[in-house]
Structure formats: structure tokens, C-alpha cells
Amino acid sequence: PDGKGWLLDWTTYIMLAQAGAGGANMHIYHWPIPGSGDLFLPSHYGREYAFDRWEKWFPLLREMHGLELLQSPPQVAVLQDVTTLFAKHRTSFTPRLFDLRRWFELLRDDAVTYEEFMPKNKDKYKLIVPNIIDQVMSRENISAIADSVRKGGHTVIMARTGSLCPETPEAKFILLKELGIKPPQSTYKTTEENIAARSVAGNHLFAENQEIPFFSVADMKRELSSESMRKRFWSWQYRWLPQTDYFGYYPGVMDTGGEEIATFADGNTAVSLHKHGKGKVLVFWGCPDYSSPKLKGFMQNVAKWAGVDLSRQNSPVPLTMEGKHKAMNRHYAVMWQSTPGTYKQPLPLVPEGKFFIDDLVSGQRLGVHASEDLHKGVPLTWVPGLSPLKILRMIPYKSMSARWVDKYQD
């Protein structure tokens, strides 16, 4: 992140976030710099590949292998349908699935906690976010989204999301119809550049008069031919998607039957809000440009709109996870903060008692702290030039036998 060279640290954070019940199946390989003529490993310490940090990381990874994350059941689910890959691309090349699902990165960037949609948890979700460019969906997934909304859930879709289904190949705009929304009557337009909408007053999903960029195939062709894009190609959200008809908009949409949230320059509807059963649906009448940071903050607003608990996301260090190691009776906080400064981050899941705390990454000893203080938050400082990752280890004070432990009393 930010191109500052903390790759091992970020990889460790992501590994723990995704596999916090044991971190199984993580592999690290080293590769002597090709063409350097020097295969003496220490001569590469401190350089781009940071082999010295990798070797120092072994004890940390060994201890983290027993970490079990503690968290409330997610109220947000994402749903990607592999049918789009099969039907539109006629391939089973699964790595393309990752390029097709970059819409979900908006949730990650806004630190909104989510999980992959699980049918057993479907009645617990307050918000289901389908992959917005999944034009082809199974009947099962279409029904799951519509059923969730009828029962009081919320969802965000594009007019073409779930418009086709293999089980009913002649039907179109299936998901829209399932949600009681009138399909567009115009032809999807992909050849115009720089299409944008403006939000209308009185809605809580966008700031008043906020510009909402849309993305078209024409925009994609322009960006692919630009020199500036070539320089940042690897961070571009659309880098491996073919120039198909994913990107565009429906002109001339007027009477949607819902509340108008944003309009295009010609006054036609760009985004609308609809009620269905006990729930609500936000519809984009085209493909919004979800390349970072153009919709920064949007998913936080959507989560608030859906009634999702955002206490963690609105905390001083949103990328904070708590966990425990049952075998060693230790509590941990795994934290990532890219912006240096001092933050008072609450740790509400710390069990009752007093704990000696140190940081596994920097080696700093933070001293002895009582759980009631940790629940409120203790000041933690991120220093420029030091790792954005902190892994706080909390050992029960009564089990500490080191003679120096009282030198670090709170």
C-alpha cells in the first residue's frame, strides 16, 4: 500500500485477516536477485527483497499460526456469480474472477467488514452487495438477493446486474423484475466518454451535488492508450478486463418508480432508490467508475443506510482486528495504520484483567494495562519510517515472571 515498501507486513496483515483461524497454507519463497552475480544472501539484506526482515519474521509467524480472530458475525455479504465468467467469457480461467470483482474493493477501502455470501447466514445480512458487473447470475443467487430485500435487507445493483439467467435464457432484466423495478427501455450505450452524474439534494448516500463518474468502453480504450495509465497499470482496477460491454449507461431513463438520487447532465436518472417488501434497493443506471478513490466513502454511506453496525469502521484505526491464542492464553490486536500519528484505539474484546503488552513488530514494550483502560483505548503512536503494522501481544500480568516487567508499569 502507498508504494512504501512494507510488502511483508501488509501480506502478514492480509493473511491473518483472511485465515485468522490458523493461517494455514502460507508459503514464503526467496529469490536471489537475478543478474546480480552475488548469491550471498546477506548482501541482499536491506534492499528491495528485504530477506533480513523475512528471516526475522519467523518467530512472529510461528506465534500467529495459533491466532483465532474474534469478531461479530458480518452484517454485509458480497456475492460474485461464477456464471458470468462461464457465459460471457466462455472460460474457466479462475484468475479472471479476481479482476471481475474489483467492485468489492470499495468495501475494503472504506473498511466495511464483509464476508462471502453464505446461504446459512442469509437472514442475518443487512446488506448484500452483488458484484455489480455480474450480468449473468444463477436463479439461486437472483432469488437469494430478492428474498433478502423482501425480508428487510438492502442491496446495491446496476440495472444490468443479474439481468440474464441460464435457467431462463429468453428472459432479460430478471433481477430488476424480481425486485419490482421497471427495466430500462433504451439501448445500453458504451461509446461516450466522461459521462458523469450529479447527486440531488436530500439523500444520505452522496454529498449534495457530488459528481458521480461513470465508466464506458470508450473511457477504457482512452485510458489504455495513455502514457500515464501505462505507468500505473498495475494499480488500475480494470487492467485485465476485456473490452466487452460491461461499461456504459442507459440514456433516457426517466420514470423509474423510485426516488431519484442522482441525474445525468441531460436530467435523466443516473441513480435511484426503490422499496421492495420491507427492504430497499439502490440502482445505478449504468456502470459507476469504481476505480479508487473516485467513490471513496460511498460504501460507508451505503452501510449506514442499511443499518450496519459501523463502530469498528469509525474507530481511529479502522483496520484493527482482535484475536486470541487459546493454547497460550494470550490476547492480540493486529493493527494497520498508514498515516503516522498517535491514535487512541479501543480494544473492546480484551477479557477482564491486567495484561503486559508488547508489539511483536517493533519490539516496543508498552507496559502493564488494565482491561477497562484497553476497552476505552490507550494512545498508540505510528512513527514515520517504522512499519504501519502493529501486532500487540497481551499476556496476563499474573503469569509474567520476568523481573523487569514492573519497569513498564502503566
Short mmCIF file of C-alpha atoms in Angstrom, two decimals, residues 38-406:
data_model
loop_
_atom_site.label_atom_id
_atom_site.label_comp_id
_atom_site.label_asym_id
_atom_site.label_seq_id
_atom_site.Cartn_x
_atom_site.Cartn_y
_atom_site.Cartn_z
CA ASP A 38 26.00 -12.29 -5.95
CA LEU A 39 24.23 -15.25 -4.36
CA PHE A 40 25.43 -14.42 -0.83
CA LEU A 41 22.09 -13.83 0.88
CA PRO A 42 23.21 -11.23 3.49
CA SER A 43 24.44 -8.95 0.71
CA HIS A 44 20.79 -8.50 -0.27
CA TYR A 45 19.65 -7.52 3.25
CA GLY A 46 18.05 -4.08 3.42
CA ARG A 47 17.32 -3.97 -0.29
CA GLU A 48 14.08 -4.38 -2.22
CA TYR A 49 13.53 -8.04 -1.32
CA ALA A 50 14.24 -7.47 2.42
CA PHE A 51 15.41 -11.02 3.13
CA ASP A 52 16.67 -9.92 6.55
CA ARG A 53 13.15 -8.92 7.62
CA TRP A 54 11.79 -12.17 6.22
CA GLU A 55 14.19 -14.19 8.40
CA LYS A 56 13.38 -12.12 11.50
CA TRP A 57 9.66 -12.70 10.81
CA PHE A 58 9.76 -16.46 11.51
CA PRO A 59 9.03 -16.27 15.29
CA LEU A 60 6.17 -13.84 14.66
CA LEU A 61 4.57 -16.10 12.04
CA ARG A 62 5.07 -19.14 14.25
CA GLU A 63 3.21 -17.47 17.11
CA MET A 64 0.48 -16.10 14.86
CA HIS A 65 -0.22 -19.56 13.49
CA GLY A 66 -2.32 -20.24 16.59
CA LEU A 67 -4.27 -16.97 16.36
CA GLU A 68 -8.06 -17.16 16.25
CA LEU A 69 -9.81 -13.93 15.31
CA LEU A 70 -12.67 -12.65 17.45
CA GLN A 71 -15.43 -10.86 15.62
CA SER A 72 -19.15 -10.37 15.44
CA PRO A 73 -20.95 -12.08 12.55
CA PRO A 74 -20.65 -9.78 9.49
CA GLN A 75 -23.83 -7.94 8.55
CA VAL A 76 -22.58 -7.37 5.00
CA ALA A 77 -22.15 -10.07 2.35
CA VAL A 78 -20.63 -9.88 -1.12
CA LEU A 79 -21.85 -12.16 -3.86
CA GLN A 80 -19.98 -12.95 -7.05
CA ASP A 81 -21.54 -15.34 -9.56
CA VAL A 82 -19.12 -17.52 -11.50
CA THR A 83 -21.77 -17.90 -14.19
CA THR A 84 -20.73 -14.55 -15.64
CA LEU A 85 -17.23 -15.89 -16.22
CA PHE A 86 -18.56 -19.01 -17.94
CA ALA A 87 -21.24 -17.33 -20.05
CA LYS A 88 -19.62 -14.03 -21.05
CA HIS A 89 -16.01 -15.18 -21.29
CA ARG A 90 -16.60 -18.85 -22.13
CA THR A 91 -13.67 -19.82 -19.97
CA SER A 92 -12.93 -21.39 -16.61
CA PHE A 93 -9.82 -19.25 -16.16
CA THR A 94 -10.46 -18.54 -12.49
CA PRO A 95 -7.81 -15.79 -12.01
CA ARG A 96 -10.07 -13.58 -14.11
CA LEU A 97 -12.65 -13.80 -11.32
CA PHE A 98 -10.41 -11.57 -9.21
CA ASP A 99 -10.32 -8.93 -11.93
CA LEU A 100 -14.09 -9.09 -12.34
CA ARG A 101 -14.75 -8.47 -8.63
CA ARG A 102 -12.87 -5.23 -8.02
CA TRP A 103 -16.18 -3.54 -7.16
CA PHE A 104 -15.77 -5.12 -3.73
CA GLU A 105 -12.53 -3.17 -3.17
CA LEU A 106 -14.72 -0.16 -2.37
CA LEU A 107 -15.84 -2.01 0.77
CA ARG A 108 -12.25 -2.79 1.68
CA ASP A 109 -11.13 0.81 1.09
CA ASP A 110 -13.91 2.06 3.38
CA ALA A 111 -13.05 -0.63 5.99
CA VAL A 112 -16.55 -2.11 5.87
CA THR A 113 -16.41 -5.65 7.27
CA TYR A 114 -17.94 -8.28 5.00
CA GLU A 115 -17.91 -11.96 4.17
CA GLU A 116 -18.59 -14.01 1.06
CA PHE A 117 -22.32 -14.72 0.86
CA MET A 118 -23.24 -17.85 2.82
CA PRO A 119 -26.78 -19.21 2.38
CA LYS A 120 -26.92 -20.31 6.04
CA ASN A 121 -26.40 -16.66 7.13
CA LYS A 122 -28.72 -15.07 4.56
CA ASP A 123 -31.29 -13.90 7.12
CA LYS A 124 -28.60 -12.18 9.20
CA TYR A 125 -27.33 -9.87 6.46
CA LYS A 126 -28.47 -6.27 6.47
CA LEU A 127 -26.70 -5.58 3.18
CA ILE A 128 -25.91 -7.86 0.23
CA VAL A 129 -23.53 -6.37 -2.32
CA PRO A 130 -23.57 -8.41 -5.54
CA ASN A 131 -20.74 -7.95 -7.99
CA ILE A 132 -22.15 -5.01 -9.92
CA ILE A 133 -20.92 -6.20 -13.33
CA ASP A 134 -22.21 -9.76 -12.94
CA GLN A 135 -24.69 -9.62 -15.79
CA VAL A 136 -25.28 -13.39 -15.70
CA MET A 137 -26.50 -14.97 -12.45
CA SER A 138 -27.90 -18.29 -11.40
CA ARG A 139 -31.56 -18.49 -10.41
CA GLU A 140 -30.43 -19.39 -6.89
CA ASN A 141 -28.44 -16.18 -6.45
CA ILE A 142 -31.10 -13.98 -8.02
CA SER A 143 -33.70 -15.44 -5.67
CA ALA A 144 -31.39 -15.04 -2.64
CA ILE A 145 -30.93 -11.31 -3.29
CA ALA A 146 -34.63 -10.68 -3.95
CA ASP A 147 -35.68 -12.72 -0.92
CA SER A 148 -33.27 -10.82 1.34
CA VAL A 149 -34.68 -7.46 0.23
CA ARG A 150 -38.30 -8.60 0.65
CA LYS A 151 -37.50 -9.53 4.26
CA GLY A 152 -35.89 -6.15 5.05
CA GLY A 153 -32.37 -6.33 3.63
CA HIS A 154 -30.70 -3.79 1.36
CA THR A 155 -28.74 -4.18 -1.85
CA VAL A 156 -26.85 -2.09 -4.44
CA ILE A 157 -27.01 -3.10 -8.09
CA MET A 158 -26.61 -1.82 -11.63
CA ALA A 159 -29.58 -2.10 -13.98
CA ARG A 160 -27.79 -4.96 -15.77
CA THR A 161 -26.79 -6.88 -12.64
CA GLY A 162 -28.41 -10.30 -12.78
CA SER A 163 -30.21 -9.42 -16.00
CA LEU A 164 -29.58 -12.85 -17.54
CA CYS A 165 -30.00 -16.34 -16.13
CA PRO A 166 -29.00 -19.71 -17.69
CA GLU A 167 -32.15 -21.40 -16.36
CA THR A 168 -34.38 -18.94 -18.29
CA PRO A 169 -32.29 -17.96 -21.32
CA GLU A 170 -35.03 -15.96 -23.08
CA ALA A 171 -35.76 -13.65 -20.15
CA LYS A 172 -33.96 -10.34 -19.55
CA PHE A 173 -33.58 -7.94 -16.61
CA ILE A 174 -34.55 -10.79 -14.31
CA LEU A 175 -33.17 -9.34 -11.07
CA LEU A 176 -34.73 -5.91 -11.69
CA LYS A 177 -38.10 -7.54 -12.29
CA GLU A 178 -37.74 -9.75 -9.20
CA LEU A 179 -37.21 -6.55 -7.22
CA GLY A 180 -40.27 -4.89 -8.75
CA ILE A 181 -38.29 -2.32 -10.76
CA LYS A 182 -39.18 -1.35 -14.31
CA PRO A 183 -36.35 -2.26 -16.77
CA PRO A 184 -34.79 0.45 -18.97
CA GLN A 185 -36.36 0.94 -22.39
CA SER A 186 -33.28 2.42 -24.10
CA THR A 187 -30.20 0.73 -25.56
CA TYR A 188 -27.09 0.42 -23.38
CA LYS A 189 -24.57 2.97 -24.61
CA THR A 190 -20.83 2.23 -24.40
CA THR A 191 -19.33 4.75 -26.86
CA GLU A 192 -19.46 8.04 -24.92
CA GLU A 193 -16.59 9.31 -22.77
CA ASN A 194 -16.55 11.20 -19.47
CA ILE A 195 -20.17 10.56 -18.53
CA ALA A 196 -20.91 11.80 -15.01
CA ALA A 197 -23.94 12.36 -12.82
CA ARG A 198 -24.72 14.79 -10.01
CA SER A 199 -26.44 13.83 -6.79
CA VAL A 200 -29.63 15.61 -5.85
CA ALA A 201 -30.26 17.29 -2.53
CA GLY A 202 -31.65 15.46 0.46
CA ASN A 203 -30.08 12.00 0.14
CA HIS A 204 -27.62 10.40 2.55
CA LEU A 205 -25.67 8.29 0.06
CA PHE A 206 -23.78 11.12 -1.63
CA ALA A 207 -22.88 14.65 -0.68
CA GLU A 208 -25.15 17.30 -2.17
CA ASN A 209 -24.25 18.00 -5.81
CA GLN A 210 -21.47 15.39 -5.66
CA GLU A 211 -20.12 14.31 -9.04
CA ILE A 212 -20.52 10.57 -9.64
CA PRO A 213 -18.33 9.37 -12.52
CA PHE A 214 -19.48 6.58 -14.80
CA PHE A 215 -17.25 4.36 -16.92
CA SER A 216 -17.67 3.29 -20.54
CA VAL A 217 -15.86 1.10 -23.05
CA ALA A 218 -14.78 4.33 -24.74
CA ASP A 219 -13.20 5.51 -21.47
CA MET A 220 -11.42 2.19 -21.19
CA LYS A 221 -9.94 2.48 -24.70
CA ARG A 222 -8.78 6.04 -24.00
CA GLU A 223 -7.10 5.12 -20.73
CA LEU A 224 -5.39 2.07 -22.20
CA SER A 225 -3.74 4.26 -24.81
CA SER A 226 -2.48 6.91 -22.37
CA GLU A 227 1.09 7.09 -21.15
CA SER A 228 0.01 7.96 -17.60
CA MET A 229 -2.09 4.79 -17.42
CA ARG A 230 0.84 2.65 -18.53
CA LYS A 231 2.82 3.95 -15.56
CA ARG A 232 0.12 2.94 -13.06
CA PHE A 233 -1.29 -0.03 -14.94
CA TRP A 234 -0.72 -2.49 -12.10
CA SER A 235 -2.92 -0.46 -9.75
CA TRP A 236 -5.67 0.14 -12.31
CA GLN A 237 -8.92 -1.62 -11.38
CA TYR A 238 -9.79 -2.55 -14.96
CA ARG A 239 -6.38 -3.82 -16.01
CA TRP A 240 -7.27 -7.39 -17.06
CA LEU A 241 -10.85 -6.97 -18.19
CA PRO A 242 -11.50 -7.32 -21.92
CA GLN A 243 -13.24 -4.55 -23.83
CA THR A 244 -16.69 -6.10 -23.66
CA ASP A 245 -19.96 -4.34 -22.98
CA TYR A 246 -19.57 -4.21 -19.19
CA PHE A 247 -19.11 -0.45 -19.15
CA GLY A 248 -21.66 2.12 -20.26
CA TYR A 249 -25.03 3.59 -19.27
CA TYR A 250 -28.70 3.74 -20.18
CA PRO A 251 -29.70 7.14 -21.62
CA GLY A 252 -33.22 8.48 -21.35
CA VAL A 253 -34.22 6.79 -18.08
CA MET A 254 -36.89 8.96 -16.51
CA ASP A 255 -39.77 7.35 -14.65
CA THR A 256 -38.14 4.59 -12.58
CA GLY A 257 -40.86 4.42 -9.97
CA GLY A 258 -38.29 5.16 -7.26
CA GLU A 259 -36.65 8.12 -5.53
CA GLU A 260 -34.18 9.99 -7.72
CA ILE A 261 -30.72 10.09 -6.11
CA ALA A 262 -28.59 11.40 -9.00
CA THR A 263 -29.13 12.61 -12.56
CA PHE A 264 -27.05 12.84 -15.70
CA ALA A 265 -26.36 16.21 -17.34
CA ASP A 266 -29.46 15.82 -19.55
CA GLY A 267 -31.65 15.44 -16.46
CA ASN A 268 -32.30 11.73 -16.85
CA THR A 269 -31.94 9.36 -13.91
CA ALA A 270 -28.47 8.01 -13.07
CA VAL A 271 -29.11 6.55 -9.60
CA SER A 272 -32.44 5.75 -7.96
CA LEU A 273 -33.70 4.27 -4.71
CA HIS A 274 -36.53 1.73 -4.56
CA LYS A 275 -38.56 -0.03 -1.90
CA HIS A 276 -39.36 -3.71 -2.26
CA GLY A 277 -41.16 -5.55 0.51
CA LYS A 278 -39.53 -4.47 3.76
CA GLY A 279 -36.19 -3.65 2.17
CA LYS A 280 -34.60 -1.20 -0.27
CA VAL A 281 -32.60 -1.29 -3.50
CA LEU A 282 -30.14 1.28 -4.84
CA VAL A 283 -29.90 1.12 -8.65
CA PHE A 284 -27.19 2.60 -10.87
CA TRP A 285 -28.49 3.08 -14.44
CA GLY A 286 -25.04 2.49 -15.80
CA CYS A 287 -21.65 1.36 -14.54
CA PRO A 288 -20.13 3.74 -11.97
CA ASP A 289 -16.40 4.28 -12.21
CA TYR A 290 -15.25 2.31 -9.16
CA SER A 291 -11.54 2.91 -9.67
CA SER A 292 -10.00 4.24 -6.46
CA PRO A 293 -10.54 6.79 -5.00
CA LYS A 294 -13.44 8.08 -7.11
CA LEU A 295 -16.17 6.56 -4.90
CA LYS A 296 -14.30 6.86 -1.62
CA GLY A 297 -16.76 6.87 1.30
CA PHE A 298 -19.66 5.55 -0.78
CA MET A 299 -19.74 2.09 0.79
CA GLN A 300 -19.60 3.55 4.29
CA ASN A 301 -22.69 5.60 3.42
CA VAL A 302 -24.39 2.53 1.95
CA ALA A 303 -23.65 0.54 5.11
CA LYS A 304 -25.11 3.32 7.28
CA TRP A 305 -28.18 3.42 5.03
CA ALA A 306 -28.60 -0.33 5.52
CA GLY A 307 -28.31 -0.04 9.32
CA VAL A 308 -24.99 -1.88 9.56
CA ASP A 309 -23.06 -1.52 12.83
CA LEU A 310 -20.04 0.63 11.89
CA SER A 311 -18.50 1.10 15.32
CA ARG A 312 -15.29 -0.65 14.21
CA GLN A 313 -15.10 1.15 10.87
CA ASN A 314 -15.49 4.55 12.51
CA SER A 315 -12.79 3.88 15.08
CA PRO A 316 -9.43 5.74 15.00
CA VAL A 317 -7.63 2.72 13.45
CA PRO A 318 -10.32 1.01 11.33
CA LEU A 319 -8.00 -1.81 10.23
CA THR A 320 -7.89 -3.33 13.71
CA MET A 321 -8.57 -6.99 14.48
CA GLU A 322 -8.59 -8.72 17.85
CA GLY A 323 -7.83 -12.37 18.43
CA LYS A 324 -6.80 -14.95 20.97
CA HIS A 325 -4.41 -17.86 21.26
CA LYS A 326 -6.22 -20.46 23.33
CA ALA A 327 -3.22 -22.70 23.94
CA MET A 328 -1.07 -19.87 25.34
CA ASN A 329 -3.88 -17.83 26.91
CA ARG A 330 -2.87 -14.65 25.11
CA HIS A 331 -4.88 -11.87 23.51
CA TYR A 332 -3.74 -9.95 20.41
CA ALA A 333 -4.58 -6.82 18.44
CA VAL A 334 -3.47 -6.74 14.80
CA MET A 335 -3.48 -3.17 13.52
CA TRP A 336 -2.58 -1.38 10.29
CA GLN A 337 -2.27 2.41 10.03
CA SER A 338 -0.62 4.01 7.00
CA THR A 339 -0.77 7.59 8.32
CA PRO A 340 1.76 8.35 11.09
CA GLY A 341 0.41 9.85 14.28
CA THR A 342 -0.97 8.96 17.70
CA TYR A 343 -4.31 7.18 17.89
CA LYS A 344 -6.42 6.05 20.83
CA GLN A 345 -7.91 2.80 19.56
CA PRO A 346 -10.44 0.95 21.75
CA LEU A 347 -9.97 -2.82 22.10
CA PRO A 348 -13.43 -3.90 23.30
CA LEU A 349 -12.84 -7.66 23.15
CA VAL A 350 -9.96 -7.82 25.65
CA PRO A 351 -11.00 -10.12 28.53
CA GLU A 352 -11.10 -8.85 32.10
CA GLY A 353 -7.77 -8.48 33.91
CA LYS A 354 -4.36 -6.84 33.67
CA PHE A 355 -2.00 -7.52 30.77
CA PHE A 356 1.62 -6.92 29.88
CA ILE A 357 1.70 -5.61 26.31
CA ASP A 358 4.45 -5.54 23.72
CA ASP A 359 4.50 -5.06 19.96
CA LEU A 360 5.78 -8.08 18.05
CA VAL A 361 6.73 -6.00 15.01
CA SER A 362 8.74 -3.17 16.57
CA GLY A 363 9.69 -4.91 19.83
CA GLN A 364 8.38 -1.96 21.85
CA ARG A 365 7.18 -2.73 25.40
CA LEU A 366 4.02 -0.82 26.19
CA GLY A 367 3.81 -1.91 29.81
CA VAL A 368 1.00 -3.16 32.01
CA HIS A 369 -2.57 -2.12 31.24
CA ALA A 370 -5.94 -2.98 32.77
CA SER A 371 -8.70 -4.27 30.53
CA GLU A 372 -11.01 -1.39 31.39
CA ASP A 373 -8.43 1.05 30.02
CA LEU A 374 -7.92 -1.06 26.89
CA HIS A 375 -11.66 -1.09 26.28
CA LYS A 376 -11.62 2.72 26.23
CA GLY A 377 -8.38 2.87 24.25
CA VAL A 378 -4.75 3.64 25.02
CA PRO A 379 -2.63 6.01 22.90
CA LEU A 380 -0.54 4.22 20.25
CA THR A 381 1.95 6.03 18.05
CA TRP A 382 2.86 5.24 14.45
CA VAL A 383 6.26 6.78 13.63
CA PRO A 384 7.26 7.75 10.07
CA GLY A 385 9.74 5.20 8.73
CA LEU A 386 8.53 2.39 11.00
CA SER A 387 6.15 -0.35 9.94
CA PRO A 388 2.45 0.52 9.56
CA LEU A 389 1.76 -2.89 11.15
CA LYS A 390 1.44 -3.40 14.90
CA ILE A 391 0.72 -6.75 16.50
CA LEU A 392 0.08 -6.15 20.18
CA ARG A 393 0.63 -9.21 22.36
CA MET A 394 -1.25 -9.17 25.67
CA ILE A 395 -0.03 -11.67 28.27
CA PRO A 396 -1.88 -11.90 31.60
CA TYR A 397 0.17 -9.93 34.11
CA LYS A 398 -0.06 -12.59 36.81
CA SER A 399 1.66 -15.11 34.51
CA MET A 400 4.64 -12.83 33.80
CA SER A 401 7.71 -13.93 35.78
CA ALA A 402 10.29 -11.58 34.22
CA ARG A 403 11.94 -9.36 36.83
CA TRP A 404 11.82 -6.34 34.53
CA VAL A 405 8.05 -6.44 33.98
CA ASP A 406 7.34 -3.82 36.66
#
